[in-house]
GROMACS .gro file of C-alpha atoms in nm:
model
  313
    1MET     CA    1  -1.360  -0.246  -2.740
    2ASN     CA    2  -1.081   0.001  -2.816
    3GLN     CA    3  -1.091   0.046  -3.195
    4ARG     CA    4  -0.868   0.352  -3.202
    5ASN     CA    5  -0.553   0.232  -3.028
    6PRO     CA    6  -0.433  -0.119  -3.118
    7TYR     CA    7  -0.170  -0.111  -2.842
    8LEU     CA    8  -0.443  -0.112  -2.578
    9LYS     CA    9  -0.678  -0.367  -2.730
   10HIS     CA   10  -0.591  -0.628  -2.465
   11VAL     CA   11  -0.647  -0.402  -2.162
   12LYS     CA   12  -0.905  -0.558  -1.930
   13ARG     CA   13  -0.798  -0.434  -1.587
   14LEU     CA   14  -0.751  -0.095  -1.421
   15GLU     CA   15  -0.563  -0.062  -1.092
   16PHE     CA   16  -0.592   0.244  -0.868
   17SER     CA   17  -0.319   0.304  -0.613
   18VAL     CA   18  -0.542   0.544  -0.423
   19THR     CA   19  -0.279   0.671  -0.178
   20HIS     CA   20   0.071   0.576  -0.073
   21ARG     CA   21   0.001   0.676   0.287
   22CYS     CA   22   0.005   0.387   0.532
   23ARG     CA   23   0.036   0.327   0.906
   24SER     CA   24   0.282   0.044   0.855
   25ARG     CA   25   0.645   0.007   0.746
   26CYS     CA   26   0.635  -0.352   0.621
   27ALA     CA   27   0.968  -0.514   0.538
   28HIS     CA   28   0.824  -0.660   0.218
   29CYS     CA   29   0.650  -0.346   0.087
   30ALA     CA   30   0.697  -0.310  -0.288
   31LEU     CA   31   0.678   0.070  -0.264
   32GLY     CA   32   0.976   0.104  -0.033
   33PRO     CA   33   1.097   0.464  -0.015
   34ASP     CA   34   0.951   0.546  -0.358
   35ARG     CA   35   0.624   0.688  -0.231
   36LEU     CA   36   0.426   0.952  -0.414
   37ASP     CA   37   0.251   1.246  -0.256
   38GLY     CA   38  -0.116   1.320  -0.305
   39GLU     CA   39  -0.419   1.100  -0.329
   40LEU     CA   40  -0.679   1.041  -0.597
   41LEU     CA   41  -1.001   1.238  -0.565
   42PRO     CA   42  -1.328   1.046  -0.598
   43GLU     CA   43  -1.447   1.236  -0.905
   44ASP     CA   44  -1.113   1.201  -1.086
   45ALA     CA   45  -1.091   0.829  -1.020
   46ALA     CA   46  -1.451   0.765  -1.126
   47ALA     CA   47  -1.409   0.967  -1.447
   48ALA     CA   48  -1.087   0.784  -1.532
   49LEU     CA   49  -1.255   0.449  -1.479
   50GLU     CA   50  -1.543   0.544  -1.704
   51ALA     CA   51  -1.307   0.654  -1.982
   52VAL     CA   52  -1.100   0.335  -1.971
   53ASP     CA   53  -1.408   0.116  -1.961
   54ARG     CA   54  -1.555   0.294  -2.264
   55ALA     CA   55  -1.234   0.233  -2.455
   56CYS     CA   56  -1.142  -0.113  -2.333
   57ALA     CA   57  -1.449  -0.293  -2.191
   58LEU     CA   58  -1.290  -0.365  -1.853
   59GLU     CA   59  -1.336  -0.694  -1.672
   60SER     CA   60  -1.177  -0.601  -1.339
   61VAL     CA   61  -1.082  -0.304  -1.125
   62LEU     CA   62  -0.862  -0.289  -0.815
   63THR     CA   63  -0.817  -0.031  -0.540
   64PHE     CA   64  -0.511  -0.059  -0.318
   65GLY     CA   65  -0.231   0.151  -0.168
   66GLY     CA   66  -0.058   0.227   0.067
   67GLU     CA   67  -0.366   0.184   0.277
   68PRO     CA   68  -0.661   0.266   0.049
   69LEU     CA   69  -0.912   0.293   0.334
   70LEU     CA   70  -0.743   0.614   0.441
   71CYS     CA   71  -0.934   0.745   0.136
   72VAL     CA   72  -1.270   0.571   0.170
   73PRO     CA   73  -1.467   0.814  -0.053
   74THR     CA   74  -1.236   0.744  -0.346
   75VAL     CA   75  -1.244   0.368  -0.295
   76CYS     CA   76  -1.623   0.370  -0.282
   77ALA     CA   77  -1.653   0.599  -0.584
   78VAL     CA   78  -1.441   0.361  -0.792
   79HIS     CA   79  -1.638   0.053  -0.696
   80GLN     CA   80  -1.974   0.223  -0.735
   81GLN     CA   81  -1.878   0.338  -1.083
   82ALA     CA   82  -1.751  -0.010  -1.165
   83GLU     CA   83  -2.074  -0.171  -1.046
   84ASP     CA   84  -2.284   0.082  -1.237
   85ARG     CA   85  -2.089   0.003  -1.554
   86GLY     CA   86  -2.121  -0.373  -1.507
   87ILE     CA   87  -1.752  -0.445  -1.452
   88PRO     CA   88  -1.770  -0.794  -1.301
   89ARG     CA   89  -1.463  -0.809  -1.074
   90ARG     CA   90  -1.425  -0.527  -0.819
   91GLN     CA   91  -1.134  -0.584  -0.581
   92LEU     CA   92  -0.995  -0.407  -0.276
   93ILE     CA   93  -0.666  -0.490  -0.103
   94THR     CA   94  -0.640  -0.358   0.254
   95SER     CA   95  -0.466  -0.432   0.580
   96GLY     CA   96  -0.781  -0.326   0.762
   97CYS     CA   97  -0.577  -0.091   0.982
   98PHE     CA   98  -0.692   0.261   0.903
   99THR     CA   99  -0.854   0.375   1.228
  100HIS     CA  100  -0.863   0.301   1.600
  101ASP     CA  101  -1.228   0.406   1.614
  102LYS     CA  102  -1.474   0.115   1.638
  103ALA     CA  103  -1.769   0.318   1.506
  104LEU     CA  104  -1.571   0.442   1.205
  105ARG     CA  105  -1.449   0.089   1.134
  106GLU     CA  106  -1.808  -0.040   1.129
  107HIS     CA  107  -1.932   0.257   0.924
  108THR     CA  108  -1.657   0.196   0.668
  109ALA     CA  109  -1.761  -0.168   0.636
  110ASP     CA  110  -2.118  -0.054   0.569
  111GLN     CA  111  -1.994   0.195   0.309
  112LEU     CA  112  -1.799  -0.077   0.132
  113GLU     CA  113  -2.102  -0.304   0.127
  114ALA     CA  114  -2.305  -0.027  -0.039
  115SER     CA  115  -2.028   0.054  -0.288
  116GLY     CA  116  -2.048  -0.272  -0.480
  117VAL     CA  117  -1.701  -0.407  -0.406
  118ASN     CA  118  -1.722  -0.785  -0.448
  119GLU     CA  119  -1.376  -0.909  -0.351
  120ILE     CA  120  -1.191  -0.787  -0.041
  121LEU     CA  121  -0.837  -0.915   0.007
  122LEU     CA  122  -0.731  -0.866   0.369
  123SER     CA  123  -0.352  -0.861   0.404
  124VAL     CA  124  -0.273  -1.081   0.703
  125ASP     CA  125   0.082  -1.208   0.745
  126ALA     CA  126   0.398  -1.182   0.951
  127PHE     CA  127   0.514  -0.868   0.773
  128HIS     CA  128   0.204  -0.664   0.850
  129THR     CA  129   0.186  -0.774   1.213
  130GLU     CA  130   0.539  -0.645   1.277
  131HIS     CA  131   0.392  -0.295   1.271
  132LEU     CA  132   0.012  -0.329   1.280
  133PRO     CA  133  -0.200  -0.476   1.561
  134ILE     CA  134  -0.357  -0.801   1.450
  135ALA     CA  135  -0.645  -0.728   1.687
  136GLU     CA  136  -0.740  -0.430   1.466
  137GLN     CA  137  -0.722  -0.646   1.155
  138TYR     CA  138  -0.946  -0.903   1.320
  139ALA     CA  139  -1.190  -0.634   1.432
  140PHE     CA  140  -1.221  -0.503   1.077
  141ALA     CA  141  -1.265  -0.853   0.938
  142ARG     CA  142  -1.545  -0.906   1.188
  143ALA     CA  143  -1.701  -0.572   1.089
  144LEU     CA  144  -1.696  -0.683   0.725
  145CYS     CA  145  -1.873  -1.004   0.816
  146GLU     CA  146  -2.135  -0.815   1.015
  147ALA     CA  147  -2.189  -0.582   0.719
  148GLY     CA  148  -2.267  -0.879   0.495
  149LEU     CA  149  -1.929  -0.892   0.323
  150GLY     CA  150  -1.797  -1.212   0.479
  151SER     CA  151  -1.873  -1.408   0.163
  152VAL     CA  152  -1.648  -1.180  -0.046
  153THR     CA  153  -1.363  -1.137   0.204
  154VAL     CA  154  -1.048  -1.347   0.167
  155LEU     CA  155  -0.736  -1.354   0.384
  156HIS     CA  156  -0.450  -1.253   0.156
  157PRO     CA  157  -0.107  -1.342   0.301
  158THR     CA  158   0.231  -1.266   0.153
  159TRP     CA  159   0.468  -1.559   0.185
  160LEU     CA  160   0.844  -1.538   0.189
  161LYS     CA  161   0.905  -1.892   0.062
  162GLY     CA  162   0.560  -2.052   0.063
  163PRO     CA  163   0.276  -2.175   0.283
  164GLU     CA  164   0.456  -2.500   0.367
  165SER     CA  165   0.791  -2.336   0.440
  166ARG     CA  166   0.957  -2.366   0.781
  167ASP     CA  167   1.101  -2.018   0.752
  168PRO     CA  168   1.020  -1.811   1.065
  169TYR     CA  169   0.832  -1.549   0.862
  170ASP     CA  170   0.610  -1.811   0.700
  171ALA     CA  171   0.557  -1.993   1.029
  172LYS     CA  172   0.445  -1.667   1.187
  173THR     CA  173   0.211  -1.601   0.894
  174ARG     CA  174   0.043  -1.938   0.950
  175ALA     CA  175  -0.001  -1.847   1.317
  176CYS     CA  176  -0.155  -1.512   1.218
  177LEU     CA  177  -0.401  -1.682   0.986
  178ARG     CA  178  -0.507  -1.922   1.260
  179ARG     CA  179  -0.617  -1.622   1.468
  180PHE     CA  180  -0.892  -1.562   1.211
  181GLU     CA  181  -1.036  -1.914   1.217
  182PRO     CA  182  -1.342  -1.815   1.427
  183LEU     CA  183  -1.458  -1.596   1.134
  184ARG     CA  184  -1.432  -1.887   0.888
  185LEU     CA  185  -1.285  -1.669   0.616
  186PRO     CA  186  -1.109  -1.849   0.331
  187VAL     CA  187  -0.734  -1.812   0.284
  188GLY     CA  188  -0.636  -1.720  -0.069
  189ALA     CA  189  -0.318  -1.810  -0.252
  190GLY     CA  190  -0.177  -1.471  -0.159
  191ASN     CA  191   0.154  -1.344  -0.293
  192ARG     CA  192   0.524  -1.417  -0.270
  193VAL     CA  193   0.763  -1.144  -0.162
  194PHE     CA  194   0.894  -0.958  -0.466
  195PRO     CA  195   1.265  -0.864  -0.433
  196GLY     CA  196   1.211  -0.491  -0.471
  197GLY     CA  197   1.114  -0.191  -0.261
  198ASN     CA  198   1.166  -0.254   0.111
  199ALA     CA  199   1.237  -0.623   0.048
  200ARG     CA  200   1.551  -0.525  -0.136
  201ILE     CA  201   1.668  -0.349   0.182
  202TYR     CA  202   1.535  -0.556   0.471
  203LEU     CA  203   1.507  -0.903   0.319
  204ALA     CA  204   1.811  -0.896   0.093
  205ASP     CA  205   1.965  -1.201   0.259
  206TYR     CA  206   1.674  -1.414   0.137
  207PHE     CA  207   1.737  -1.345  -0.230
  208GLN     CA  208   2.033  -1.462  -0.431
  209ARG     CA  209   2.185  -1.181  -0.630
  210THR     CA  210   2.266  -1.285  -0.986
  211PRO     CA  211   2.391  -1.094  -1.291
  212LEU     CA  212   2.117  -0.930  -1.494
  213ASP     CA  213   1.980  -1.149  -1.769
  214ALA     CA  214   2.069  -0.970  -2.091
  215GLY     CA  215   1.813  -1.183  -2.276
  216PHE     CA  216   1.525  -1.073  -2.053
  217GLN     CA  217   1.208  -0.980  -2.241
  218CYS     CA  218   0.965  -0.733  -2.088
  219GLY     CA  219   0.641  -0.895  -1.982
  220THR     CA  220   0.794  -1.227  -1.875
  221ALA     CA  221   0.845  -1.143  -1.505
  222ALA     CA  222   0.581  -1.118  -1.234
  223TYR     CA  223   0.395  -0.786  -1.221
  224THR     CA  224   0.524  -0.681  -1.565
  225GLU     CA  225   0.371  -0.666  -1.911
  226ARG     CA  226   0.480  -0.606  -2.268
  227LEU     CA  227   0.455  -0.238  -2.339
  228ASP     CA  228   0.294  -0.297  -2.679
  229ALA     CA  229   0.028  -0.537  -2.549
  230PRO     CA  230  -0.059  -0.456  -2.187
  231THR     CA  231  -0.358  -0.620  -2.023
  232SER     CA  232  -0.381  -0.362  -1.744
  233LEU     CA  233  -0.327   0.006  -1.671
  234ALA     CA  234  -0.242   0.169  -1.339
  235VAL     CA  235  -0.325   0.506  -1.187
  236ASP     CA  236  -0.104   0.644  -0.909
  237PRO     CA  237  -0.191   0.883  -0.623
  238ASP     CA  238  -0.042   1.183  -0.806
  239GLY     CA  239  -0.262   1.118  -1.110
  240SER     CA  240   0.007   0.943  -1.316
  241VAL     CA  241  -0.120   0.679  -1.557
  242ARG     CA  242   0.120   0.391  -1.615
  243VAL     CA  243   0.181   0.100  -1.844
  244CYS     CA  244   0.399  -0.125  -1.629
  245GLY     CA  245   0.662   0.114  -1.487
  246PHE     CA  246   0.634   0.383  -1.754
  247VAL     CA  247   0.420   0.693  -1.700
  248ILE     CA  248   0.218   0.768  -2.014
  249GLY     CA  249   0.022   1.069  -1.890
  250ASN     CA  250  -0.128   1.244  -1.589
  251LEU     CA  251  -0.495   1.298  -1.508
  252HIS     CA  252  -0.421   1.645  -1.372
  253ARG     CA  253  -0.291   1.759  -1.711
  254GLU     CA  254  -0.502   1.572  -1.965
  255ALA     CA  255  -0.816   1.364  -1.987
  256MET     CA  256  -0.787   0.988  -1.964
  257ALA     CA  257  -0.942   0.950  -2.310
  258ASP     CA  258  -0.661   1.162  -2.458
  259ILE     CA  259  -0.396   0.964  -2.270
  260LEU     CA  260  -0.535   0.640  -2.410
  261GLY     CA  261  -0.567   0.774  -2.762
  262GLY     CA  262  -0.210   0.902  -2.771
  263TYR     CA  263  -0.036   0.593  -2.638
  264ASN     CA  264   0.228   0.449  -2.871
  265PRO     CA  265   0.530   0.281  -2.711
  266ASN     CA  266   0.723   0.295  -3.038
  267ARG     CA  267   0.726   0.675  -3.024
  268GLN     CA  268   0.902   0.675  -2.686
  269PRO     CA  269   1.273   0.598  -2.737
  270LEU     CA  270   1.321   0.405  -2.412
  271MET     CA  271   1.008   0.198  -2.455
  272ARG     CA  272   1.100   0.119  -2.813
  273ALA     CA  273   1.454   0.022  -2.715
  274LEU     CA  274   1.326  -0.209  -2.443
  275LEU     CA  275   1.082  -0.377  -2.679
  276GLU     CA  276   1.329  -0.419  -2.963
  277GLN     CA  277   1.662  -0.472  -2.788
  278GLY     CA  278   1.580  -0.569  -2.432
  279ILE     CA  279   1.778  -0.451  -2.131
  280PRO     CA  280   2.102  -0.372  -2.323
  281GLY     CA  281   1.903  -0.151  -2.559
  282LEU     CA  282   1.729   0.021  -2.268
  283ILE     CA  283   2.061   0.100  -2.099
  284ALA     CA  284   2.204   0.245  -2.420
  285ALA     CA  285   1.892   0.450  -2.492
  286ALA     CA  286   1.887   0.578  -2.134
  287ARG     CA  287   2.244   0.700  -2.167
  288ASP     CA  288   2.151   0.877  -2.490
  289CYS     CA  289   1.885   1.059  -2.284
  290GLY     CA  290   2.134   1.154  -2.014
  291ILE     CA  291   2.020   0.884  -1.770
  292GLU     CA  292   2.310   0.688  -1.625
  293VAL     CA  293   2.241   0.349  -1.470
  294SER     CA  294   2.481   0.087  -1.340
  295PRO     CA  295   2.345  -0.264  -1.404
  296GLY     CA  296   2.535  -0.398  -1.104
  297ASP     CA  297   2.321  -0.187  -0.870
  298TYR     CA  298   2.001  -0.379  -0.950
  299ASP     CA  299   1.874  -0.720  -0.848
  300SER     CA  300   1.652  -0.768  -1.151
  301PRO     CA  301   1.587  -0.627  -1.498
  302CYS     CA  302   1.257  -0.492  -1.366
  303ALA     CA  303   1.431  -0.294  -1.092
  304LEU     CA  304   1.667  -0.140  -1.346
  305CYS     CA  305   1.381  -0.060  -1.584
  306ARG     CA  306   1.176   0.106  -1.310
  307ALA     CA  307   1.477   0.312  -1.202
  308VAL     CA  308   1.515   0.439  -1.557
  309ALA     CA  309   1.144   0.509  -1.592
  310ARG     CA  310   1.141   0.713  -1.268
  311GLN     CA  311   1.404   0.948  -1.410
  312LEU     CA  312   1.210   1.032  -1.724
  313LYS     CA  313   1.087   1.390  -1.743
   0.00000   0.00000   0.00000
């Protein structure tokens, strides 16, 4: 356990966004136009995982993107390191659309089987099939089954309103899932569309815009955590290490162990303001730092917070 940094004592999960490259342009994509260049190298990702596990005794690791299987060596290095270190949950999220080559598709499935990944979430829904051929997704799912990974592969849809909804997007998602019935893969709970990224642009009509909640507390919304008690850390393709939306270091400039040891949200004015005074405090502190934000431009406190965090130097 991490004895040196009390702010990270609850961290049990490490998420690697291996690359932001992707063949698709999904309407629901949380990244939207905010894509980072670069991609994590296998040795850097494996070393970062080892350092976090030594400090925090991880229970789960995730590789995703973009499309992570555009960087198969890095994905495999992460999961092999995780298996070697005894981290029990080793997840991969993929659309399965990373190549048109049948032999490469099958070889990749074999590589994943050897890597130790033990939970593969295959993104199958209406949004992905607007830009990606479902036949390729099915072919990769079949390759996973043939490689012995069928028992750890789950169909992972993103719903607009829910699995029982009559909305055209959700109806199409159900039809997509039915295409996979011959493989007998389970369908997981999946996700709901988050009103950010591309969804804010292309699916705006589906979300009611309301004034920002001045009483919002960080860590209460989906995909967010309290900055002084995170349960997960994230690593981005450019080497940035994040707690929620805030970058706390970069693997290309300092070792992960040093990033972990130096983390203190109360030393960072914007983090401290958010923790102590919520969104109004964050806006005031941002202005003190020369960062101007207009609350009316954002659909949620999280969107505003991330916009501020992106402007930090």
